[in-house]
mmCIF file of C-alpha atoms in Angstrom:
data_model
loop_
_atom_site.group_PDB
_atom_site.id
_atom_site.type_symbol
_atom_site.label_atom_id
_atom_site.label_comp_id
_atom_site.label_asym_id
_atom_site.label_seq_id
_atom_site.Cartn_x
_atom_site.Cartn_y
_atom_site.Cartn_z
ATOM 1 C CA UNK A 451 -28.632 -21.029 -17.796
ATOM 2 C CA UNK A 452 -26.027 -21.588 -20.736
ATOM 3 C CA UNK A 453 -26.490 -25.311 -21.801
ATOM 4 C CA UNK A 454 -24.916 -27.109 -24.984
ATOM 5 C CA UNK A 455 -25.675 -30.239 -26.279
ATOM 6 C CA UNK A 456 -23.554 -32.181 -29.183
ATOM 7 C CA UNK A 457 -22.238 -28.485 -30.529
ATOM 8 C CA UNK A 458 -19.791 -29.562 -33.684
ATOM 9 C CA UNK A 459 -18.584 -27.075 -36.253
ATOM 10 C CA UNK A 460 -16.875 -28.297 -39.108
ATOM 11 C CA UNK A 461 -14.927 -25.962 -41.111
ATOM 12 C CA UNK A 462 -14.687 -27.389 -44.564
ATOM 13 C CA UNK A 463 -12.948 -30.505 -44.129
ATOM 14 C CA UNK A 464 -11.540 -28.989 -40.581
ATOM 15 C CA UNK A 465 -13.441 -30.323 -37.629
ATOM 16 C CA UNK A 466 -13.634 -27.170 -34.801
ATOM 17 C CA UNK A 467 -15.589 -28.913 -32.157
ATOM 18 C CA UNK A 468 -17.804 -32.341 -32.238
ATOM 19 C CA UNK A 469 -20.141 -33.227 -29.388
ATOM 20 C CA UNK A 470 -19.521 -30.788 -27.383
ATOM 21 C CA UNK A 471 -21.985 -30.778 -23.843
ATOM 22 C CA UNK A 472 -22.334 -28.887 -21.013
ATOM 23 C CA UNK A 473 -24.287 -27.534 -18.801
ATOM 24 C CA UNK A 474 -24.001 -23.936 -16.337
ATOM 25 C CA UNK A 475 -26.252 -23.485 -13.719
ATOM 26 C CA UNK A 476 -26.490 -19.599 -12.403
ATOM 27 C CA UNK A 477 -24.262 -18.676 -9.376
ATOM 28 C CA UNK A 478 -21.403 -20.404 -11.596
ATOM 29 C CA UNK A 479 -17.764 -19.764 -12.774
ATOM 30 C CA UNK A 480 -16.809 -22.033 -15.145
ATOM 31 C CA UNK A 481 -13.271 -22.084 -17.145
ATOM 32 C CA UNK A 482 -13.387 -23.968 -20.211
ATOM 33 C CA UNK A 483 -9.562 -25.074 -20.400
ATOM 34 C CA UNK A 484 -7.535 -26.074 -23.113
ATOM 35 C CA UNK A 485 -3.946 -25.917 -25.133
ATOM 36 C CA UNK A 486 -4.509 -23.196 -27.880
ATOM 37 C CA UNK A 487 -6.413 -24.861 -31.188
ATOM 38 C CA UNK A 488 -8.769 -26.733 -28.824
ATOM 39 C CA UNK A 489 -11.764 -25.405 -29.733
ATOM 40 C CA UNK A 490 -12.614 -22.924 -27.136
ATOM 41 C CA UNK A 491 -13.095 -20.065 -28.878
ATOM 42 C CA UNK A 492 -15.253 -21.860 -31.615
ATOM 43 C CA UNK A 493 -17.248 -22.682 -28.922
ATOM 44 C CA UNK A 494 -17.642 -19.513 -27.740
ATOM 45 C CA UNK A 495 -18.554 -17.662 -30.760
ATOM 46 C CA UNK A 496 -21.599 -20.295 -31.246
ATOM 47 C CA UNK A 497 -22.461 -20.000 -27.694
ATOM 48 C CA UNK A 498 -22.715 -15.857 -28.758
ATOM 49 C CA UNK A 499 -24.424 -15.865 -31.609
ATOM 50 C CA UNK A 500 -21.558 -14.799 -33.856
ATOM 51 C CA UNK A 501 -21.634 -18.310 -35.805
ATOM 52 C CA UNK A 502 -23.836 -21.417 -36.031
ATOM 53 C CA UNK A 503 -22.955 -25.012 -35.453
ATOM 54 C CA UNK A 504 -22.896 -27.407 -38.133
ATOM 55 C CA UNK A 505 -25.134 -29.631 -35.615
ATOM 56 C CA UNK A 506 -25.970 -29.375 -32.208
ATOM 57 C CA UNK A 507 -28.374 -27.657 -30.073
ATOM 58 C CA UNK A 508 -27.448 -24.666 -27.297
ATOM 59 C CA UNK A 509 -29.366 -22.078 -25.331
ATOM 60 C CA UNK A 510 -29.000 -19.331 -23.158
ATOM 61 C CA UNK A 511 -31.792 -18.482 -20.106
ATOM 62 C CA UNK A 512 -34.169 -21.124 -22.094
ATOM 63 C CA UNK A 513 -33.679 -19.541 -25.475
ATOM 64 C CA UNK A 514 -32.606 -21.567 -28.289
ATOM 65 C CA UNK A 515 -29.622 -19.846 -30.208
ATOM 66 C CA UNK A 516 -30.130 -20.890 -33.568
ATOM 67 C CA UNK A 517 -34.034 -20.217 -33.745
ATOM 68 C CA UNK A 518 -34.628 -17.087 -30.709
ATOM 69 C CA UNK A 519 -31.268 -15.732 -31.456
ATOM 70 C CA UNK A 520 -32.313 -12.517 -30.867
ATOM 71 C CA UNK A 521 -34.361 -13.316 -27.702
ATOM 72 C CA UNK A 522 -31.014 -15.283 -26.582
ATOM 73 C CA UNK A 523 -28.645 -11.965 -27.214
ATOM 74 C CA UNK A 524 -30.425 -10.254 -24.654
ATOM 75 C CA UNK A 525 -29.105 -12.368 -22.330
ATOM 76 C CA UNK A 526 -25.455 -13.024 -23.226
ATOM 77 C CA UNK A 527 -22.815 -10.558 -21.928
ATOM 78 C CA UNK A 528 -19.550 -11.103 -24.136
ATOM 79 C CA UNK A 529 -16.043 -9.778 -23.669
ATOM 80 C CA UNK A 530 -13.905 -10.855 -26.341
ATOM 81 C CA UNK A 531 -10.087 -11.244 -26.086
ATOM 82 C CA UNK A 532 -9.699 -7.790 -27.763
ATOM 83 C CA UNK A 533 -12.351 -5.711 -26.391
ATOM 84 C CA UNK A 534 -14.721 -3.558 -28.561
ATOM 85 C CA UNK A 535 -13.374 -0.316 -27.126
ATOM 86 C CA UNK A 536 -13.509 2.837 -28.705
ATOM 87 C CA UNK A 537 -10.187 4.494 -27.596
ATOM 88 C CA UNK A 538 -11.217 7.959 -28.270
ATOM 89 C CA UNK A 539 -14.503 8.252 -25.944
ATOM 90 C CA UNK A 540 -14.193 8.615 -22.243
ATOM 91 C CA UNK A 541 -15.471 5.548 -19.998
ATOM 92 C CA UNK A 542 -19.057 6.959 -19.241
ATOM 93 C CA UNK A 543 -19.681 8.003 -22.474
ATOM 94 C CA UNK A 544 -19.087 4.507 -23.891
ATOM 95 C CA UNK A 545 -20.682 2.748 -21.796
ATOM 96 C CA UNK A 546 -23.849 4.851 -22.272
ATOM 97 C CA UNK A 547 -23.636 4.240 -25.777
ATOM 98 C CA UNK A 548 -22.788 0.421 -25.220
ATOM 99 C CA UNK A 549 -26.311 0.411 -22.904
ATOM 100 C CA UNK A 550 -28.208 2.306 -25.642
ATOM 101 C CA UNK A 551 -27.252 -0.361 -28.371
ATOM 102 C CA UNK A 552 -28.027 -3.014 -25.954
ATOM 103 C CA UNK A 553 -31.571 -1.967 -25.332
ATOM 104 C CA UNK A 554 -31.322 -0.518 -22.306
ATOM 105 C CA UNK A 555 -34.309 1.826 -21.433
ATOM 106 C CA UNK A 556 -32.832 5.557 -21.517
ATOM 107 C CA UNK A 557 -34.228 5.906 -18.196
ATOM 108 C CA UNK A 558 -32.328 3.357 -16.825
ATOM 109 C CA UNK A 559 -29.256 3.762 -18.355
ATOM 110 C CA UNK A 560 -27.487 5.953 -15.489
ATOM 111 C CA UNK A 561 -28.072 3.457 -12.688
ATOM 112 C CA UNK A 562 -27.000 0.541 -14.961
ATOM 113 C CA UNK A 563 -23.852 2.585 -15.437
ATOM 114 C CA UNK A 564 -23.431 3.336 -12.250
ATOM 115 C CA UNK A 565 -24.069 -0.312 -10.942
ATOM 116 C CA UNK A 566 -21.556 -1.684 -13.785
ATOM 117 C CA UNK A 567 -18.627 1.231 -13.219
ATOM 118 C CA UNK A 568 -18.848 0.441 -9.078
ATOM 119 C CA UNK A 569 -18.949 -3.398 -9.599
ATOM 120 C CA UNK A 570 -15.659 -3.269 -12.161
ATOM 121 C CA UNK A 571 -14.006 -0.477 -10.224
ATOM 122 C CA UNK A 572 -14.229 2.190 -12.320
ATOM 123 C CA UNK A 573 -15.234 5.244 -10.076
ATOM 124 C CA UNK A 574 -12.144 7.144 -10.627
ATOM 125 C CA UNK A 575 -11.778 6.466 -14.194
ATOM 126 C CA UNK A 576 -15.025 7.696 -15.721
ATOM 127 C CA UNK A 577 -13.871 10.746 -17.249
ATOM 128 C CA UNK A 578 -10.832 9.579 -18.265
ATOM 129 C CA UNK A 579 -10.701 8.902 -22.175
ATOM 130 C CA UNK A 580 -10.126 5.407 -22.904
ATOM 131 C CA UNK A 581 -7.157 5.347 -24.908
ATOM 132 C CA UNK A 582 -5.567 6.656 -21.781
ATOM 133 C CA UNK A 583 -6.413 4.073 -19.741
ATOM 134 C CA UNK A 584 -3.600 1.002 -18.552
ATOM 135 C CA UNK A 585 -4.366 -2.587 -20.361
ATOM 136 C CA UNK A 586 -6.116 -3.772 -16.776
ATOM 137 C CA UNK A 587 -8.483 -0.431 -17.119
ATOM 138 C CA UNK A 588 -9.191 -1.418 -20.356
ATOM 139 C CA UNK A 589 -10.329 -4.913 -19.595
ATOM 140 C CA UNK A 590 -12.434 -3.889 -16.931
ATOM 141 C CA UNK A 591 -13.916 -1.216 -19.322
ATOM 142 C CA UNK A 592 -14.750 -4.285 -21.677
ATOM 143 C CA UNK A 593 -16.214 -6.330 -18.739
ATOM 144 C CA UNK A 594 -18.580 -3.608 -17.443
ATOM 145 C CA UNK A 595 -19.553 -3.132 -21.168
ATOM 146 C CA UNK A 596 -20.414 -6.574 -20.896
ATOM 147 C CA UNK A 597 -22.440 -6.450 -17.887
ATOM 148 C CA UNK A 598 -24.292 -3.260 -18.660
ATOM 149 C CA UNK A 599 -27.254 -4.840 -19.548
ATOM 150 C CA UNK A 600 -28.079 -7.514 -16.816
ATOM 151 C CA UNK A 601 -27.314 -10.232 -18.662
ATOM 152 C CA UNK A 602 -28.035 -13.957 -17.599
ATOM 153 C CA UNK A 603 -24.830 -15.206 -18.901
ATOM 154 C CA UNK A 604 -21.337 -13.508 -18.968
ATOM 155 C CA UNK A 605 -18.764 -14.869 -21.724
ATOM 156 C CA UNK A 606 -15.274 -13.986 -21.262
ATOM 157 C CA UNK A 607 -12.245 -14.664 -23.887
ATOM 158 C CA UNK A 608 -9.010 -14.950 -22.285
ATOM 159 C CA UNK A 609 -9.651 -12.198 -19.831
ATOM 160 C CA UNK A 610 -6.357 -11.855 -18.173
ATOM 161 C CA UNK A 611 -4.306 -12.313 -21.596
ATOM 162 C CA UNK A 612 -1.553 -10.023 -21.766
ATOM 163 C CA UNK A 613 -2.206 -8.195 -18.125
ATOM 164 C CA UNK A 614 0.721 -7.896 -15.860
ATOM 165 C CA UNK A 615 0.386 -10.000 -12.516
ATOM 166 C CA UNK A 616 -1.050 -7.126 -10.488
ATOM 167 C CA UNK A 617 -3.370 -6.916 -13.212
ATOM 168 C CA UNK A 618 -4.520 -10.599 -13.346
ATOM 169 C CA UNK A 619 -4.824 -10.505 -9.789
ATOM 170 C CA UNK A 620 -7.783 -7.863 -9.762
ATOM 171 C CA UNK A 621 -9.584 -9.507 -12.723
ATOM 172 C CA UNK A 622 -9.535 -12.818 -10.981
ATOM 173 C CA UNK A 623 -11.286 -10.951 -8.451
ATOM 174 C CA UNK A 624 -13.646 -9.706 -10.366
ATOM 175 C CA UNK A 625 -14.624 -12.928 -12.129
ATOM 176 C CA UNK A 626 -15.119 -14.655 -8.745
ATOM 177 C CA UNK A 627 -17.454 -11.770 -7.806
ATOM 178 C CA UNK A 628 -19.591 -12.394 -11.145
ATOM 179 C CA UNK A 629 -19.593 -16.187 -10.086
ATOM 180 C CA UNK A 630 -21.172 -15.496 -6.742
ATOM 181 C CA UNK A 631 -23.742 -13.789 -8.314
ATOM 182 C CA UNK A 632 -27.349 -14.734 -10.043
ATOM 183 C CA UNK A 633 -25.753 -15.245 -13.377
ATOM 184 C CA UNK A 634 -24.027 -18.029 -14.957
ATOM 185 C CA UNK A 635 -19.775 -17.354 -15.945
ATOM 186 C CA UNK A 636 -17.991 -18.725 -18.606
ATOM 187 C CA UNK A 637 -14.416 -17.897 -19.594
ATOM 188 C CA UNK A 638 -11.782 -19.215 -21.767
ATOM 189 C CA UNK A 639 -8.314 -19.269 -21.122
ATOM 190 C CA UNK A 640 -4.750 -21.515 -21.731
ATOM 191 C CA UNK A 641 -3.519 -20.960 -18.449
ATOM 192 C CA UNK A 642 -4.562 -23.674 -15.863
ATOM 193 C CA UNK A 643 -3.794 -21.608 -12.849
ATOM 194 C CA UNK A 644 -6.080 -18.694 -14.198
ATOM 195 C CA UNK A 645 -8.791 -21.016 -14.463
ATOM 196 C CA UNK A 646 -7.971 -22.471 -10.849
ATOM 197 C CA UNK A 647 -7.744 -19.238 -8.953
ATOM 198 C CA UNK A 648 -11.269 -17.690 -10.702
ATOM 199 C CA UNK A 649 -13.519 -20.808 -10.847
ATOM 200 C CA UNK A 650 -15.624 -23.757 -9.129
ATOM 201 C CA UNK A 651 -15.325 -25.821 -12.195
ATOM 202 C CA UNK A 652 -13.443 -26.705 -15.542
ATOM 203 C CA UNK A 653 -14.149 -28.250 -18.630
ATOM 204 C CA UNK A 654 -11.239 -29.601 -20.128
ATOM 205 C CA UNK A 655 -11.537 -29.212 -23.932
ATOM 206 C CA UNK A 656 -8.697 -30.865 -26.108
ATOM 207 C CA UNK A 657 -8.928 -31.558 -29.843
ATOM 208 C CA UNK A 658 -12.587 -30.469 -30.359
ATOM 209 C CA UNK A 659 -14.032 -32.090 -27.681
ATOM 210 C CA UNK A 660 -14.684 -31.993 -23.768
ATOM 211 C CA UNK A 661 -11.954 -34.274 -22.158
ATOM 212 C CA UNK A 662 -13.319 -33.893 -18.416
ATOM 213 C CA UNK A 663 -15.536 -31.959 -16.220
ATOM 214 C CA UNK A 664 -13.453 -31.039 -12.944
ATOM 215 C CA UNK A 665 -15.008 -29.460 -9.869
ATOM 216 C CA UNK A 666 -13.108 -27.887 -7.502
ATOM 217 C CA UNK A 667 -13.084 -27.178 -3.667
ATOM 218 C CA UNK A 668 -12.395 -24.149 -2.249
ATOM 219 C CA UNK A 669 -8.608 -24.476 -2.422
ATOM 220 C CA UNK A 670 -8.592 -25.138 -5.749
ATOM 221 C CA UNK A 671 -8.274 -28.317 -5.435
ATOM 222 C CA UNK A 672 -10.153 -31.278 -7.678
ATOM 223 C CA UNK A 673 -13.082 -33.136 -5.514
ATOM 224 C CA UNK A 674 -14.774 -34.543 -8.885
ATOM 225 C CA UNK A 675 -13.184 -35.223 -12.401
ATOM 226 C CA UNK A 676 -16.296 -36.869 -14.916
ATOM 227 C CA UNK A 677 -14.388 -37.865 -17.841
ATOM 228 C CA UNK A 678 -16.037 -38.154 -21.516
ATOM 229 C CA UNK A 679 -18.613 -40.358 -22.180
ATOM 230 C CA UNK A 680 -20.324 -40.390 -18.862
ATOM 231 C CA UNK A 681 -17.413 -42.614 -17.571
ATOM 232 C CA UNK A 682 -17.444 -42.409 -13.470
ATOM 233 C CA UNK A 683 -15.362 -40.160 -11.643
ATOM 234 C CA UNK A 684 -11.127 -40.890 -11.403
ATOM 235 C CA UNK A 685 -11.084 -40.772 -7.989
ATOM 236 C CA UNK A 686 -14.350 -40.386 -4.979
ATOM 237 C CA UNK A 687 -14.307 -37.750 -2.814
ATOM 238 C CA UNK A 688 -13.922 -39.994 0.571
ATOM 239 C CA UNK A 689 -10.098 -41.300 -0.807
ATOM 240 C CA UNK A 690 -7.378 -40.470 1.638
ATOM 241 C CA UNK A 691 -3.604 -40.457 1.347
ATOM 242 C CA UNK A 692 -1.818 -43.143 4.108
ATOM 243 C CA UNK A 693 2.051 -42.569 4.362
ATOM 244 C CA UNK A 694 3.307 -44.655 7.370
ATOM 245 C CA UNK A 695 6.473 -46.730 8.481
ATOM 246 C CA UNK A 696 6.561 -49.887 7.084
ATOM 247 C CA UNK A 697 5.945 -48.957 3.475
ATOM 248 C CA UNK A 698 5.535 -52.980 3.023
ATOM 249 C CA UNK A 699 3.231 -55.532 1.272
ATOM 250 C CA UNK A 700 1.686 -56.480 4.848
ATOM 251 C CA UNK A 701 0.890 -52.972 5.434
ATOM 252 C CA UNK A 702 -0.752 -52.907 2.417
ATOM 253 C CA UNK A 703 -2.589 -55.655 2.662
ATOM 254 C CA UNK A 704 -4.169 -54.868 5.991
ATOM 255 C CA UNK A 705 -5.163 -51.476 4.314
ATOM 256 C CA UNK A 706 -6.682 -53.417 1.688
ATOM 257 C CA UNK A 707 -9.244 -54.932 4.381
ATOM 258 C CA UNK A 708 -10.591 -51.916 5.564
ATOM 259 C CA UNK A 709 -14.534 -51.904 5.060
ATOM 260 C CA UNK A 710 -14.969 -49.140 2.496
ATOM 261 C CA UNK A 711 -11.737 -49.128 1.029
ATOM 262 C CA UNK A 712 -12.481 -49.850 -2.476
ATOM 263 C CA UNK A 713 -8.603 -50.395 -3.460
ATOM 264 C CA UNK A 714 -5.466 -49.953 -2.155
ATOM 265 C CA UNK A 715 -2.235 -48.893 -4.931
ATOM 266 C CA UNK A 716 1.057 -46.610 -4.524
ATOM 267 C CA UNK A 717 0.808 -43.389 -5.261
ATOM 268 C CA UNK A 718 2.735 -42.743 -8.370
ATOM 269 C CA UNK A 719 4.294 -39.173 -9.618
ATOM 270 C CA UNK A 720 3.445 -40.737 -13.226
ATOM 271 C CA UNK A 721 -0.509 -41.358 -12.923
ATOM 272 C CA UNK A 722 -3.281 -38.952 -13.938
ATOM 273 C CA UNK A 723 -3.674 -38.889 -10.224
ATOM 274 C CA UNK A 724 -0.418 -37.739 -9.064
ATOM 275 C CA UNK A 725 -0.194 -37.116 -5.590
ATOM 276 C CA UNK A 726 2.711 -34.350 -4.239
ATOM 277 C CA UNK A 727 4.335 -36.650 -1.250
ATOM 278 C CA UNK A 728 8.042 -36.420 0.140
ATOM 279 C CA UNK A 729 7.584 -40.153 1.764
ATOM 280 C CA UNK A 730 6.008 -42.959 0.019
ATOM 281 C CA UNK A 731 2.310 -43.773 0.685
ATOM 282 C CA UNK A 732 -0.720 -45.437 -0.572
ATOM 283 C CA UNK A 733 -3.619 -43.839 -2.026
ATOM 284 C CA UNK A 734 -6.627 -46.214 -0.783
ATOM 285 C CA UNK A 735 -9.444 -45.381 -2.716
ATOM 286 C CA UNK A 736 -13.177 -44.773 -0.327
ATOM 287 C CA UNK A 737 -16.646 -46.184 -1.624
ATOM 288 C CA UNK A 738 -18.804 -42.664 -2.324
ATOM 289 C CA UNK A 739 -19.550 -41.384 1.305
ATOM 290 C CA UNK A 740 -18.004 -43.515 3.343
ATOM 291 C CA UNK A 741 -15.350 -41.797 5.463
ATOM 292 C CA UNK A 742 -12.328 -44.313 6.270
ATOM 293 C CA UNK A 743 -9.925 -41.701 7.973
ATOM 294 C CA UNK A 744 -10.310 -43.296 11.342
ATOM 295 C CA UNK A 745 -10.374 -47.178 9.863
ATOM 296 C CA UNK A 746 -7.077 -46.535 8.191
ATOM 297 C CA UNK A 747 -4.958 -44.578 10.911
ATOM 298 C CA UNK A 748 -6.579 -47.474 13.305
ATOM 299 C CA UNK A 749 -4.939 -50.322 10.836
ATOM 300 C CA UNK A 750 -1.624 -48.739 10.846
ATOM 301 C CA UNK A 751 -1.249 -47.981 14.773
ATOM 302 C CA UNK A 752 -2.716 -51.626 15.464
ATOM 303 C CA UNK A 753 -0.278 -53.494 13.190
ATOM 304 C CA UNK A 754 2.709 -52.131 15.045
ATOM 305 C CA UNK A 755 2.981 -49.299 12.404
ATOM 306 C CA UNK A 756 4.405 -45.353 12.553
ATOM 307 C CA UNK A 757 1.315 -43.243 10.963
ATOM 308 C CA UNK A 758 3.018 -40.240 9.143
ATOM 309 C CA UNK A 759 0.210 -38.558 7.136
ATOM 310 C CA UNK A 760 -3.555 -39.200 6.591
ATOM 311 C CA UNK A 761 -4.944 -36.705 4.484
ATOM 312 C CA UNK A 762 -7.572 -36.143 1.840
ATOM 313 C CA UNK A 763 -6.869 -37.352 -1.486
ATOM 314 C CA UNK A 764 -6.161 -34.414 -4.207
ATOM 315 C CA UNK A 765 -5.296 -35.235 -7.387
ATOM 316 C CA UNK A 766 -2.952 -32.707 -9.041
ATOM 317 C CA UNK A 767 -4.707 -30.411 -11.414
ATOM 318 C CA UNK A 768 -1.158 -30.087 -13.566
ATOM 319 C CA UNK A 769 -1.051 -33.766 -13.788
ATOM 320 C CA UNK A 770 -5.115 -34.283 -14.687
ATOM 321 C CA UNK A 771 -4.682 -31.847 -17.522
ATOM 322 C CA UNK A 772 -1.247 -32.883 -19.021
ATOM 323 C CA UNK A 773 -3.113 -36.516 -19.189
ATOM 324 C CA UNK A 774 -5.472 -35.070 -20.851
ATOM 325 C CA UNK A 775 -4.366 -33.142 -23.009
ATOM 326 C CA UNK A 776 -1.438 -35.197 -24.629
ATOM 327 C CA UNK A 777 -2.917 -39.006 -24.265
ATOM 328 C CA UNK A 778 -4.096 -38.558 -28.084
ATOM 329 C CA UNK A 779 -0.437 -37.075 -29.083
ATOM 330 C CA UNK A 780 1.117 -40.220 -27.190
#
């Protein structure tokens, strides 16, 4: 639905983005994640027309941006980080005009407004002038503005920026009910636990280019990081965490024989793959689809051992991203 292949902008002597690729299939929410300056909101303005790339190729629904960019529009719902309110009009009347100027047939313009104000929760607020509406009104205003038109592909800026937690809270929502929809998400934000709470998956984006694409479980939690340049993924899905009594080298080495168990190391509060434990453990790393739970707690119990957790292997998201995000600065 929304794909981008080696996107770079080049400001002058300024480098915005280089090789930037992706790919978002419809029915996804996808947070493209980075410290401010990291090229998210370059990317975003290519990905809606508002500027070329200096190379690259992207398209949205099959059209290609830089030669059916007016085909591609049609398709692209964009909320910027200030939205393109007009404070004076009430909520109905701008979002008939926003249809209008979007091409929406005039006969269809009531039920798309109607559709957009009940998905956004806007039923009590569409006679109230916009200027009088709170900041969290006002975003949704700008979201159903960008939905009006059935777009393919919805493009958020910072949604929640500047919304109070109550606020943040109910656009979360609403992102997650775009995601589950037949249309294709993306939004931009700073804030790694915005990203977390609204999305299935994150690009990481730090100094102009993708870092890592993480998906996430339905916790939140990471289940597959692909790092740049196609290299395989930091830790397989089947890895479990193994805290038991002793915490010795012939414990570990027993571990280390376990058919599947592709290695065996400490977990360590200072790797890219921190793991949150109050007693040491191991982090024993599974071959793709192999499920080792029951060969590991078997180990322990047979070599005389106290088994005090076996559980799935989450990397920390705060940890991934710090790693990420500073390994150049370092």
């Amino acid at each position: 639905m929304i794909e981008a292949e080696g996107l770079t902008k080049r400001y002058g002597s300024y480098l915005g983005i280089e090789e930037v690729s992706f790919k978002i299939e419809a029915g996804e929410a996808v947070g493209l994640l980075g410290p401010n300056g990291a090229g998210k909101t370059t990317t975003l303005r290519i990905l809606t027309c508002a500027m070329s790339a200096t190379s690259g190729r992207a398209s949205v629904a099959g059209y290609d941006l830089f030669k059916e960019s007016m085909q591609a529009r049609r398709h692209i719902g964009y909320l910027p980080e200030t939205p393109p309110l007009y404070p004076e009009m009430t909520v109905a009347a701008y979002l008939r005009f926003a249809a209008s100027i979007k091409g929406v047939e005039p006969r269809r313009i009531a039920g798309r407004i109607d559709d957009a104000v009940e998905l956004c929760g806007l039923e009590e607020m569409r006679k109230r002038v916009v200027g009088h509406l709170s900041k969290g009104y006002r975003q949704r205003v700008g979201i159903a503005q960008a939905l009006i038109h059935e777009p393919k592909a919805v493009v958020l800026d910072e949604p929640t920026s500047g919304l109070d937690p109550a606020q943040i809270v109910e656009i979360r929502g609403l992102v997650q009910r775009l995601g589950h929809q037949d249309r294709a998400v993306l939004l931009t934000t700073h804030i790694l636990a915005e990203a977390q709470a609204s999305c299935g998956r994150l690009l990481v984006i730090n100094r102009g280019r993708i870092a890592a694409d993480i998906r996430l479980n339905a916790a939140g939690e990471a289940v597959s990081i692909q790092t740049e340049k196609n290299a395989p993924p930091l830790l397989s899905e089947g890895s479990v965490v193994v805290a038991a009594r002793p915490f010795d080298e012939a414990m570990e080495a027993r571990l280390r024989q376990i058919p599947g168990a592709v290695s065996v190391r400490r977990a360590s509060k200072e790797s890219a793959l921190e793991i949150q434990e109050e007693e040491p453990a191991w982090l024993v790393e599974a071959e793709p689809g192999t499920d080792i739970r029951g060969a590991c707690a078997a180990t322990v119990v047979e070599a005389g051992g106290e088994l005090l957790k076996l559980a799935p292997a989450r990397p920390s998201l705060e940890r991934i991203f710090l790693n990420l995000t500073q390994q150049e600065a370092a």
